[in-house]
Amino acid sequence: MLLSITTLVVANIVEEEESELIDETDGSLSNPTKEKQTTGRCRKGLISSLQMLGDYEALLTPPQAVCSVANQAAAKAIMFHSGRTVGNGYYECMSINDMPMNCSGNLRHLIIEACISRNLLDTSAYLWPGYVNVRANIPLSVPSQVPGWSSLMKGSPLTPTLINALVATPASSLPEIEKIYEIATKGSDDEKISAASILCGASLVRGWNIQEQVVLFIISLLSPPVPADYSGSESHLIRYAPFFNVLLVGISPVDCIQIFSLHGMVPLLAGALMPLCEVFGSTAPNGSWTLPTGEELTSHAVFSNAFTILLMLWKFDHPPVEHVMRDATPVGSERSPDYLLLVRNSKLSAFGKSAKDHLKIRRMSKILNFCMEPIFMDSFPKLKRWYRQHQKCIASTLSGLVQGTTVHQIVDALLNMMFRKIGRAAQSSTSTTSGSSSSSASGAEDILVRLKVPAWDILEGAPYVLDAALTACAHGRIAPRELATGLKDLADFLPATLGTIISYFSAEVTRGIWKPVFMNGTDWPSPLANLSVVLQQIKKFIAATGVDVPSLETGGSSPAMLPLPLAALVSLTITYKLDKSSERSLVLLGPAMSSLGGSCPWPCMPIISALWAQKVKRWNDFLVFSSARTVFHHNSDAVVQLLTSCFTATLGLSPSIMCSNGGVGALLGHGFGSHFSGGMAPVSPGIMYLRSHRTIRDIMFMTEEIVSLLMFSVKEIASRLSQEKMEKLKKTTFGLRYGQVSLGTAMTRVKLAASLGASLVWLSGGLSLVQSLIKETLPSWFISAHTPELDRGEPGGVVSMLRGYALAYFAVLCGTFAWGVDSVSPESRRRPKVLDSHLEFVASALDGKISLGCDYATWRAYVTGFVSLMVGCTHKWVLDVNVDVLKRLSNGLRQWNEEELAIALLGLGGATATGTAAELIVEIGA
């Protein structure tokens, strides 16, 4: 992450500044010479920072996993010093044993290589003083015929040995990965499959210097253009099925999905997957393709692989309970397929039209073939129809299955397949739920023949199948074990049905119409063997973060109960083996089960954790942590305690030794795990909040709590300021100077508290919570009466003043997170209305039209602090404010003798405010 994502962020910052310099000098986008001569302040600052980084050797020790790569980077610089040139094969075979102790590579060498690969630096960095030990002797002997990227670049064919080497070793440069991309687009069918495997190997997972290009290449390969000579009746995508399947399987692990997310490529990947889902989901599995391994591949398999990834991209693992838990409508999602396409289209429509984009293209591949046309859901009628059914299933109970239709026949066939041994019970349950009579099946072969239909047709009937199966289990017609086995058979037949299973069971749990079942170990699996231990561990775990919930039970004789749909889902997950083939299914099922269990009455989630801890003991810590998170869904007081712990830890106000120094380290700690002595280590409050904030039921009360905690923290900071000053006054005659230093330190801590508060607001509720804060919470706080604070003899009301500045930093940071500082991003369009409303309140209070309940020093510090931050940091915000409001603000500032700030505010208000600014300057001069 540090070497890939962070370097890309730096590249974007540099490109943004230098593109503005190009525009200012009227540089033509077609004049690369002028571009190359434009070096901005950020790039120079980056170079200086990286040069100074060498002074901090203790921070640069590489993790064991990247020692060999760091050594290669150091060797590359040494060879550059010596003037020798060697092929890439030399660096590929370098190991830590080949490196003398006096020239081993470190993290700075890796960072420099990452910057060079992105055109942020050139090879002159190798000549920096102290970068490498130029006296080191590097052996020049290279084993002959070492298979690797150098062999590929020299023209070696893709033999099995070379393919394995390229899959296991990340490419070191863009030309190498471009070579693989060319093979994937122009090679033979076998070569294309091999190239797809290489792209999804180490270059994707560990190739931080070329990871962005690899991600884009994979997305491009999933969207091949229609060949010019293609004239078939079916989609041209069908012929690429084996090739697509290699790519889809390669990117399906959750770590790979996270890489696409970190690079901001989720909308683009979703746009590439939807056509595959539409085409292969509409194709009956009458034929198959034979893979090089001899395995048969069907259209159902390709569809399921693409569809499962698509579900993970739009957070399908959290429907619909996540929305119910947050007191929102359970229908719809912010990250729906429609939303992903809108984001994709917006990104692509604006790309390539600015100097910044032109600079960005320079570090992209010139051979990259990417579809820039907008895509809409109407282009995928089957996907759109399924999504509507998915929303309908969430919103209401099932209805509308008509006897004799194709869907009804598929439902019968699926039930017979799932419950072959008890076919009569399954048929009876169908009649119960659909009012129809089932036709009998004539064996397994007949069932499979009847199910050789497109995947979309099977998904359409899947909710009715699940409804029939669950109803049959509730009425005792099928046993719980038979239900779990049948669900597993359905998921194995078409893995894409896992999405429907999650959606249906989640909706049924949310509706609360099913009676809970007793997890007694006979009908359903029992958690009683370790449930009491898990509950005790949960209580101990959250207590370590400073949270005490007395009502949290640690045992008891009450039976372990789960809602029927949740019990069925848990039983299904337990049937999976922990192997690579089941990973994708568990990645989809696991988060959904956790979200579902967390929303149900306590202790449903501990029951689930206890069941899984019995199956996989090494997961005990993670399962306990998952259950501990749900405490904050059930108990609002626990949320307030956790927020308090976050503030005390960050500001060093906690008596705990671990948190006494404060800072981000105390807030976020070092994770959790059993690798610490004495068992599971206590998790820090920040990590606990990061992992539990999504489970909090009511987020609207959060802003008031965070403001209250911020004000309390300021009081504590001021209190310590007085204590420190008094102690230093006793020791020195220069008390005033020490007091000034302490006040500066206090302001730094106040800013830290404001930053934490803004981060918590943005993290908890996003844009809506920020807008509620600025429009409603802050004005209400200023109007409400507050008890005067004793400032312990500090002149001018230090506590009140610090509170005003804290609120100013807090409000501006919240707005920055939500709207940005520019006027280009879509989020900035929502800024004018909220900002104008807030400043209208401020102006009205300055005009005397609103009576305030807060201290005068707090109000003055807030107004001057807020305006100063706008003038100094968020210039574009001023343009969003009504000119009349700006004039009233400037008049109020003049009454406080803040003429310079008033002029600066009007000066940024655009042409309409310029006249007023000029008049003000004349008045001041007179």
PDB file of C-alpha atoms in Angstrom, residues 10 45 83 124 152 157 206 285 329 373 429-430 443 490 494 503 508 533 565 601 654 695 715 748 795 862:
ATOM      1  CA  VAL A  10       2.030  11.862  -4.665  1.00  0.00           C
ATOM      2  CA  GLY A  45       9.762  19.169  -2.209  1.00  0.00           C
ATOM      3  CA  GLY A  83      28.744   2.631 -15.474  1.00  0.00           C
ATOM      4  CA  SER A 124      19.960  10.842 -11.268  1.00  0.00           C
ATOM      5  CA  LEU A 152      10.566 -12.796 -22.108  1.00  0.00           C
ATOM      6  CA  PRO A 157       8.456 -18.311 -25.941  1.00  0.00           C
ATOM      7  CA  ARG A 206       3.008  -7.422  -5.392  1.00  0.00           C
ATOM      8  CA  PRO A 285     -25.001 -24.445 -20.882  1.00  0.00           C
ATOM      9  CA  THR A 329     -34.903   2.348   4.178  1.00  0.00           C
ATOM     10  CA  GLU A 373     -18.143   5.177 -24.165  1.00  0.00           C
ATOM     11  CA  SER A 429     -43.836 -27.574   0.153  1.00  0.00           C
ATOM     12  CA  THR A 430     -44.061 -26.138  -3.342  1.00  0.00           C
ATOM     13  CA  GLY A 443     -34.280 -39.099 -11.829  1.00  0.00           C
ATOM     14  CA  LEU A 490     -28.050 -25.329  -5.006  1.00  0.00           C
ATOM     15  CA  LEU A 494     -24.903 -22.423  -9.707  1.00  0.00           C
ATOM     16  CA  SER A 503     -30.582 -11.479  -0.205  1.00  0.00           C
ATOM     17  CA  GLU A 508     -36.632 -12.561   5.924  1.00  0.00           C
ATOM     18  CA  VAL A 533     -16.157 -18.481  26.992  1.00  0.00           C
ATOM     19  CA  PRO A 565     -33.357 -17.902   8.210  1.00  0.00           C
ATOM     20  CA  PRO A 601     -31.046  -9.533  19.218  1.00  0.00           C
ATOM     21  CA  SER A 654      -5.901   8.643  29.565  1.00  0.00           C
ATOM     22  CA  THR A 695     -23.193  -1.310  13.109  1.00  0.00           C
ATOM     23  CA  LYS A 715     -11.411  22.110  28.809  1.00  0.00           C
ATOM     24  CA  THR A 748      -1.624  22.119  18.558  1.00  0.00           C
ATOM     25  CA  PRO A 795      -6.473  36.133  30.889  1.00  0.00           C
ATOM     26  CA  TYR A 862     -15.051  30.711  16.026  1.00  0.00           C
TER      27      TYR A 862
END
